[in-house]
mmCIF file of C-alpha atoms in Angstrom:
data_model
loop_
_atom_site.group_PDB
_atom_site.id
_atom_site.type_symbol
_atom_site.label_atom_id
_atom_site.label_comp_id
_atom_site.label_asym_id
_atom_site.label_seq_id
_atom_site.Cartn_x
_atom_site.Cartn_y
_atom_site.Cartn_z
ATOM 1 C CA MET B 27 37.689 -26.150 -11.701
ATOM 2 C CA PRO B 28 40.919 -27.493 -13.264
ATOM 3 C CA GLN B 29 44.160 -26.234 -11.803
ATOM 4 C CA LYS B 30 45.816 -23.512 -13.885
ATOM 5 C CA SER B 31 49.227 -24.191 -15.406
ATOM 6 C CA LEU B 32 52.110 -21.945 -14.413
ATOM 7 C CA GLY B 33 52.003 -20.334 -17.868
ATOM 8 C CA GLN B 34 48.303 -19.560 -17.602
ATOM 9 C CA GLN B 35 48.799 -18.148 -14.095
ATOM 10 C CA ASN B 36 51.527 -15.847 -15.412
ATOM 11 C CA TYR B 37 49.461 -14.579 -18.343
ATOM 12 C CA ASP B 38 46.333 -14.212 -16.240
ATOM 13 C CA GLY B 39 48.438 -12.033 -13.932
ATOM 14 C CA PHE B 40 49.600 -9.957 -16.911
ATOM 15 C CA ALA B 41 45.984 -9.440 -17.882
ATOM 16 C CA TYR B 42 45.204 -7.967 -14.482
ATOM 17 C CA ARG B 43 48.087 -5.562 -14.981
ATOM 18 C CA TYR B 44 46.704 -4.713 -18.412
ATOM 19 C CA ALA B 45 47.187 -0.977 -17.988
ATOM 20 C CA HIS B 46 50.953 -1.566 -18.044
ATOM 21 C CA TYR B 47 51.136 -4.614 -20.331
ATOM 22 C CA ALA B 48 51.468 -2.691 -23.604
ATOM 23 C CA GLN B 49 54.158 -0.443 -22.174
ATOM 24 C CA ASP B 50 56.036 -3.434 -20.702
ATOM 25 C CA LYS B 51 56.034 -5.215 -24.051
ATOM 26 C CA ALA B 52 56.917 -2.122 -26.080
ATOM 27 C CA ALA B 53 59.842 -1.396 -23.754
ATOM 28 C CA ASN B 54 61.221 -4.933 -24.208
ATOM 29 C CA ALA B 55 63.822 -4.777 -26.980
ATOM 30 C CA HIS B 56 63.026 -8.367 -28.007
ATOM 31 C CA TYR B 57 59.362 -7.629 -28.728
ATOM 32 C CA GLU B 58 59.080 -7.164 -32.496
ATOM 33 C CA ARG B 59 55.382 -6.587 -33.127
ATOM 34 C CA PRO B 60 55.648 -3.492 -35.375
ATOM 35 C CA ASN B 61 58.375 -5.034 -37.554
ATOM 36 C CA THR B 62 56.388 -8.241 -37.929
ATOM 37 C CA LEU B 63 53.207 -6.410 -38.899
ATOM 38 C CA ALA B 64 55.078 -4.648 -41.688
ATOM 39 C CA LEU B 65 55.419 -8.069 -43.362
ATOM 40 C CA LEU B 66 51.629 -8.289 -43.695
ATOM 41 C CA THR B 67 51.427 -5.559 -46.310
ATOM 42 C CA ASP B 68 47.812 -5.805 -47.466
ATOM 43 C CA VAL B 69 45.381 -6.986 -44.833
ATOM 44 C CA ARG B 70 42.243 -5.251 -46.114
ATOM 45 C CA GLY B 71 39.648 -7.856 -47.015
ATOM 46 C CA ARG B 72 41.787 -10.703 -45.673
ATOM 47 C CA ARG B 73 40.794 -13.204 -43.019
ATOM 48 C CA VAL B 74 43.524 -13.191 -40.357
ATOM 49 C CA LEU B 75 44.129 -15.360 -37.301
ATOM 50 C CA ASP B 76 45.957 -13.745 -34.380
ATOM 51 C CA ALA B 77 47.372 -16.872 -32.709
ATOM 52 C CA GLY B 78 48.271 -16.129 -29.095
ATOM 53 C CA CYS B 79 46.454 -12.799 -29.255
ATOM 54 C CA GLY B 80 46.947 -11.918 -25.589
ATOM 55 C CA THR B 81 45.295 -8.596 -24.795
ATOM 56 C CA GLY B 82 44.777 -7.794 -28.467
ATOM 57 C CA LEU B 83 47.753 -5.535 -29.183
ATOM 58 C CA VAL B 84 48.354 -7.062 -32.616
ATOM 59 C CA GLY B 85 44.657 -7.234 -33.467
ATOM 60 C CA GLU B 86 44.364 -3.552 -32.699
ATOM 61 C CA LEU B 87 47.276 -2.750 -35.028
ATOM 62 C CA LEU B 88 45.823 -4.934 -37.795
ATOM 63 C CA TYR B 89 42.493 -3.165 -37.397
ATOM 64 C CA ARG B 90 44.223 0.204 -37.791
ATOM 65 C CA GLN B 91 45.712 -1.120 -41.051
ATOM 66 C CA GLY B 92 42.201 -1.785 -42.350
ATOM 67 C CA CYS B 93 41.760 -5.453 -41.463
ATOM 68 C CA ARG B 94 38.177 -6.095 -40.392
ATOM 69 C CA ASN B 95 38.103 -9.903 -40.353
ATOM 70 C CA ILE B 96 40.354 -10.936 -37.452
ATOM 71 C CA ASP B 97 39.924 -13.952 -35.198
ATOM 72 C CA GLY B 98 41.984 -14.398 -32.042
ATOM 73 C CA LEU B 99 43.108 -17.374 -29.971
ATOM 74 C CA ASP B 100 44.722 -17.382 -26.558
ATOM 75 C CA TYR B 101 45.091 -19.780 -23.655
ATOM 76 C CA SER B 102 44.320 -17.221 -20.955
ATOM 77 C CA PRO B 103 40.657 -16.328 -20.364
ATOM 78 C CA GLU B 104 41.732 -13.073 -18.723
ATOM 79 C CA MET B 105 43.827 -12.091 -21.755
ATOM 80 C CA LEU B 106 40.881 -12.877 -24.026
ATOM 81 C CA ALA B 107 38.648 -10.657 -21.881
ATOM 82 C CA ARG B 108 41.069 -7.745 -22.427
ATOM 83 C CA ALA B 109 41.250 -8.477 -26.165
ATOM 84 C CA ARG B 110 37.431 -8.505 -26.328
ATOM 85 C CA GLU B 111 37.371 -4.973 -24.880
ATOM 86 C CA LYS B 112 39.216 -3.688 -27.963
ATOM 87 C CA GLN B 113 36.250 -4.663 -30.184
ATOM 88 C CA VAL B 114 38.446 -5.470 -33.193
ATOM 89 C CA TYR B 115 37.988 -9.264 -33.377
ATOM 90 C CA GLN B 116 35.238 -11.140 -35.222
ATOM 91 C CA SER B 117 35.709 -14.020 -32.795
ATOM 92 C CA LEU B 118 37.890 -14.909 -29.827
ATOM 93 C CA ALA B 119 38.410 -18.424 -28.484
ATOM 94 C CA ARG B 120 40.361 -20.067 -25.707
ATOM 95 C CA GLN B 121 42.639 -22.636 -27.292
ATOM 96 C CA ASP B 122 45.993 -24.178 -26.509
ATOM 97 C CA LEU B 123 48.381 -23.737 -29.448
ATOM 98 C CA THR B 124 50.293 -26.849 -28.350
ATOM 99 C CA GLN B 125 47.199 -28.956 -29.136
ATOM 100 C CA SER B 126 45.023 -29.547 -32.203
ATOM 101 C CA LEU B 127 43.000 -26.441 -32.971
ATOM 102 C CA ASP B 128 39.234 -26.520 -33.275
ATOM 103 C CA ILE B 129 39.375 -24.716 -36.635
ATOM 104 C CA GLU B 130 38.618 -25.887 -40.167
ATOM 105 C CA ASP B 131 41.442 -26.468 -42.661
ATOM 106 C CA ASN B 132 42.579 -23.725 -45.054
ATOM 107 C CA ILE B 133 40.355 -20.867 -43.879
ATOM 108 C CA TYR B 134 42.794 -18.043 -43.108
ATOM 109 C CA ASP B 135 44.571 -15.852 -45.633
ATOM 110 C CA ALA B 136 47.166 -15.066 -42.974
ATOM 111 C CA VAL B 137 48.167 -16.115 -39.472
ATOM 112 C CA ILE B 138 50.172 -13.859 -37.215
ATOM 113 C CA SER B 139 51.695 -14.828 -33.893
ATOM 114 C CA VAL B 140 53.697 -12.287 -31.916
ATOM 115 C CA GLY B 141 55.193 -12.951 -28.505
ATOM 116 C CA THR B 142 53.864 -16.510 -28.360
ATOM 117 C CA PHE B 143 56.830 -18.642 -29.448
ATOM 118 C CA THR B 144 59.043 -18.317 -26.403
ATOM 119 C CA CYS B 145 60.854 -20.391 -23.791
ATOM 120 C CA GLY B 146 58.781 -23.086 -22.088
ATOM 121 C CA HIS B 147 55.567 -21.945 -23.713
ATOM 122 C CA VAL B 148 54.670 -22.656 -27.349
ATOM 123 C CA GLY B 149 57.319 -24.402 -29.428
ATOM 124 C CA PRO B 150 57.851 -25.173 -33.103
ATOM 125 C CA GLY B 151 55.400 -28.089 -32.934
ATOM 126 C CA ALA B 152 52.556 -25.541 -33.140
ATOM 127 C CA PHE B 153 53.456 -24.698 -36.740
ATOM 128 C CA ASP B 154 51.736 -27.825 -38.062
ATOM 129 C CA GLU B 155 48.342 -26.545 -36.923
ATOM 130 C CA LEU B 156 48.995 -22.980 -38.077
ATOM 131 C CA ILE B 157 49.904 -24.285 -41.528
ATOM 132 C CA ARG B 158 46.804 -26.487 -41.579
ATOM 133 C CA VAL B 159 44.430 -23.564 -40.968
ATOM 134 C CA THR B 160 46.158 -21.285 -43.504
ATOM 135 C CA GLN B 161 45.007 -21.323 -47.128
ATOM 136 C CA PRO B 162 47.502 -22.524 -49.745
ATOM 137 C CA GLY B 163 49.548 -19.490 -50.716
ATOM 138 C CA GLY B 164 48.671 -17.768 -47.448
ATOM 139 C CA CYS B 165 51.108 -16.069 -45.117
ATOM 140 C CA ILE B 166 52.235 -17.109 -41.641
ATOM 141 C CA CYS B 167 54.092 -14.347 -39.850
ATOM 142 C CA PHE B 168 55.557 -14.909 -36.370
ATOM 143 C CA THR B 169 58.214 -13.910 -33.896
ATOM 144 C CA VAL B 170 60.403 -16.279 -31.896
ATOM 145 C CA ARG B 171 62.264 -15.211 -28.807
ATOM 146 C CA GLU B 172 65.982 -15.451 -29.571
ATOM 147 C CA GLN B 173 66.707 -17.692 -26.578
ATOM 148 C CA ALA B 174 63.921 -20.090 -27.615
ATOM 149 C CA TRP B 175 65.224 -20.147 -31.209
ATOM 150 C CA GLY B 176 68.553 -21.386 -29.883
ATOM 151 C CA GLU B 177 67.196 -23.837 -27.316
ATOM 152 C CA GLU B 178 64.465 -25.434 -29.420
ATOM 153 C CA ASP B 179 64.701 -26.726 -32.953
ATOM 154 C CA TYR B 180 63.066 -23.856 -34.866
ATOM 155 C CA HIS B 181 65.748 -23.700 -37.547
ATOM 156 C CA GLN B 182 65.454 -27.406 -38.390
ATOM 157 C CA THR B 183 61.641 -27.294 -38.260
ATOM 158 C CA LEU B 184 61.483 -24.405 -40.720
ATOM 159 C CA HIS B 185 64.125 -26.017 -42.941
ATOM 160 C CA THR B 186 61.984 -29.170 -43.097
ATOM 161 C CA PHE B 187 58.889 -27.121 -44.023
ATOM 162 C CA GLU B 188 60.871 -25.395 -46.806
ATOM 163 C CA LYS B 189 61.968 -28.745 -48.242
ATOM 164 C CA ASP B 190 58.433 -30.132 -48.085
#
């Protein structure tokens, strides 16, 4: 069995503490999941990718908004097991967002990623793959931890995407 990375060990540990995970995240002032979801105004009938789905908090909220075609990706098998328990995802897969994704081009109407772009975890390089799997005219909605925004080159990356 391959050795787990420090990040995977941390998130696997969070999964075991699942009963408190939602409360921990909701109590963290930097966790912006409800505000981010408000940007996805009409999810009914849309195909949505929850990139870095964790225990399925965002998928559950999307489902409550009427979205019934949600796929989820996460690096932690234990997080995916908790997300599966929510029974809101069409599919769940273990994938590393810092690598090429095993997903066809242009298949999602929207991609959402909340709590994934943070320090020493997933950086702005992951946007290339998220853009690739999103249909032209689709929406990519994400949060970035403030510290990561300052330490990594998110501003320049997004500026380059705007120009292109």
